[in-house]
mmCIF file of C-alpha atoms in Angstrom:
data_model
loop_
_atom_site.group_PDB
_atom_site.id
_atom_site.type_symbol
_atom_site.label_atom_id
_atom_site.label_comp_id
_atom_site.label_asym_id
_atom_site.label_seq_id
_atom_site.Cartn_x
_atom_site.Cartn_y
_atom_site.Cartn_z
ATOM 1 C CA UNK X 992 -4.324 -10.747 2.624
ATOM 2 C CA UNK X 993 -6.919 -8.397 1.218
ATOM 3 C CA UNK X 994 -9.926 -7.432 3.332
ATOM 4 C CA UNK X 995 -12.009 -6.354 0.365
ATOM 5 C CA UNK X 996 -12.300 -8.248 -2.903
ATOM 6 C CA UNK X 997 -15.673 -7.250 -4.351
ATOM 7 C CA UNK X 998 -15.541 -5.212 -7.538
ATOM 8 C CA UNK X 999 -17.521 -2.429 -5.869
ATOM 9 C CA UNK X 1000 -14.951 -2.231 -3.062
ATOM 10 C CA UNK X 1001 -11.755 -2.273 -5.121
ATOM 11 C CA UNK X 1002 -9.968 -0.404 -7.862
ATOM 12 C CA UNK X 1003 -8.678 -2.097 -10.987
ATOM 13 C CA UNK X 1004 -5.131 -1.832 -9.627
ATOM 14 C CA UNK X 1005 -6.165 -3.517 -6.373
ATOM 15 C CA UNK X 1006 -7.876 -6.315 -8.305
ATOM 16 C CA UNK X 1007 -4.696 -6.862 -10.321
ATOM 17 C CA UNK X 1008 -2.735 -7.270 -7.067
ATOM 18 C CA UNK X 1009 -5.366 -9.632 -5.657
ATOM 19 C CA UNK X 1010 -5.132 -11.831 -8.749
ATOM 20 C CA UNK X 1011 -1.312 -11.826 -8.680
ATOM 21 C CA UNK X 1012 -1.350 -12.928 -5.053
ATOM 22 C CA UNK X 1013 -4.066 -15.521 -5.632
ATOM 23 C CA UNK X 1014 -2.199 -17.116 -8.545
ATOM 24 C CA UNK X 1015 1.088 -17.033 -6.627
ATOM 25 C CA UNK X 1016 -0.463 -18.795 -3.609
ATOM 26 C CA UNK X 1017 -2.265 -21.364 -5.759
ATOM 27 C CA UNK X 1018 0.864 -22.340 -7.662
ATOM 28 C CA UNK X 1019 3.460 -22.632 -4.899
ATOM 29 C CA UNK X 1020 5.424 -25.766 -5.722
ATOM 30 C CA UNK X 1021 3.407 -26.357 -8.898
ATOM 31 C CA UNK X 1022 4.025 -25.607 -12.541
ATOM 32 C CA UNK X 1023 2.639 -22.332 -13.847
ATOM 33 C CA UNK X 1024 -1.058 -22.697 -14.761
ATOM 34 C CA UNK X 1025 -2.043 -22.566 -18.431
ATOM 35 C CA UNK X 1026 -2.473 -19.059 -19.793
ATOM 36 C CA UNK X 1027 -6.165 -19.718 -20.530
ATOM 37 C CA UNK X 1028 -6.774 -20.045 -16.776
ATOM 38 C CA UNK X 1029 -4.825 -16.906 -15.994
ATOM 39 C CA UNK X 1030 -6.748 -15.031 -18.685
ATOM 40 C CA UNK X 1031 -10.046 -15.900 -16.978
ATOM 41 C CA UNK X 1032 -9.076 -13.573 -14.150
ATOM 42 C CA UNK X 1033 -9.130 -10.637 -16.587
ATOM 43 C CA UNK X 1034 -12.916 -10.649 -16.239
ATOM 44 C CA UNK X 1035 -12.494 -9.876 -12.542
ATOM 45 C CA UNK X 1036 -9.723 -7.349 -13.079
ATOM 46 C CA UNK X 1037 -11.877 -5.524 -15.654
ATOM 47 C CA UNK X 1038 -14.882 -5.495 -13.322
ATOM 48 C CA UNK X 1039 -17.016 -7.868 -15.394
ATOM 49 C CA UNK X 1040 -17.348 -10.781 -12.938
ATOM 50 C CA UNK X 1041 -16.749 -11.190 -9.228
ATOM 51 C CA UNK X 1042 -13.772 -13.262 -8.135
ATOM 52 C CA UNK X 1043 -16.067 -15.968 -6.774
ATOM 53 C CA UNK X 1044 -17.765 -16.305 -10.182
ATOM 54 C CA UNK X 1045 -14.443 -16.608 -11.984
ATOM 55 C CA UNK X 1046 -13.243 -19.188 -9.454
ATOM 56 C CA UNK X 1047 -16.386 -21.253 -9.890
ATOM 57 C CA UNK X 1048 -16.071 -21.189 -13.679
ATOM 58 C CA UNK X 1049 -12.420 -22.224 -13.477
ATOM 59 C CA UNK X 1050 -13.245 -25.048 -11.082
ATOM 60 C CA UNK X 1051 -16.009 -26.314 -13.373
ATOM 61 C CA UNK X 1052 -13.772 -26.048 -16.438
ATOM 62 C CA UNK X 1053 -10.943 -27.987 -14.796
ATOM 63 C CA UNK X 1054 -13.367 -30.600 -13.453
ATOM 64 C CA UNK X 1055 -14.882 -31.100 -16.923
ATOM 65 C CA UNK X 1056 -11.387 -31.603 -18.391
ATOM 66 C CA UNK X 1057 -10.694 -34.324 -15.828
ATOM 67 C CA UNK X 1058 -13.932 -36.227 -16.395
#
């Protein structure tokens, strides 16, 4: 697991690896998530939003779709 995940503590390449690992762990035994969810992580990879912000937005988006 990664010790550092903040944008200020990582390079773009490290953030790409973090996202790959995060998606892999989240989808074990599940179908691949929709591309629109995967694309949300680009904001983190590109240094625009922290991983926690992206996760919160994804959670809220999925919750709204279910309600």
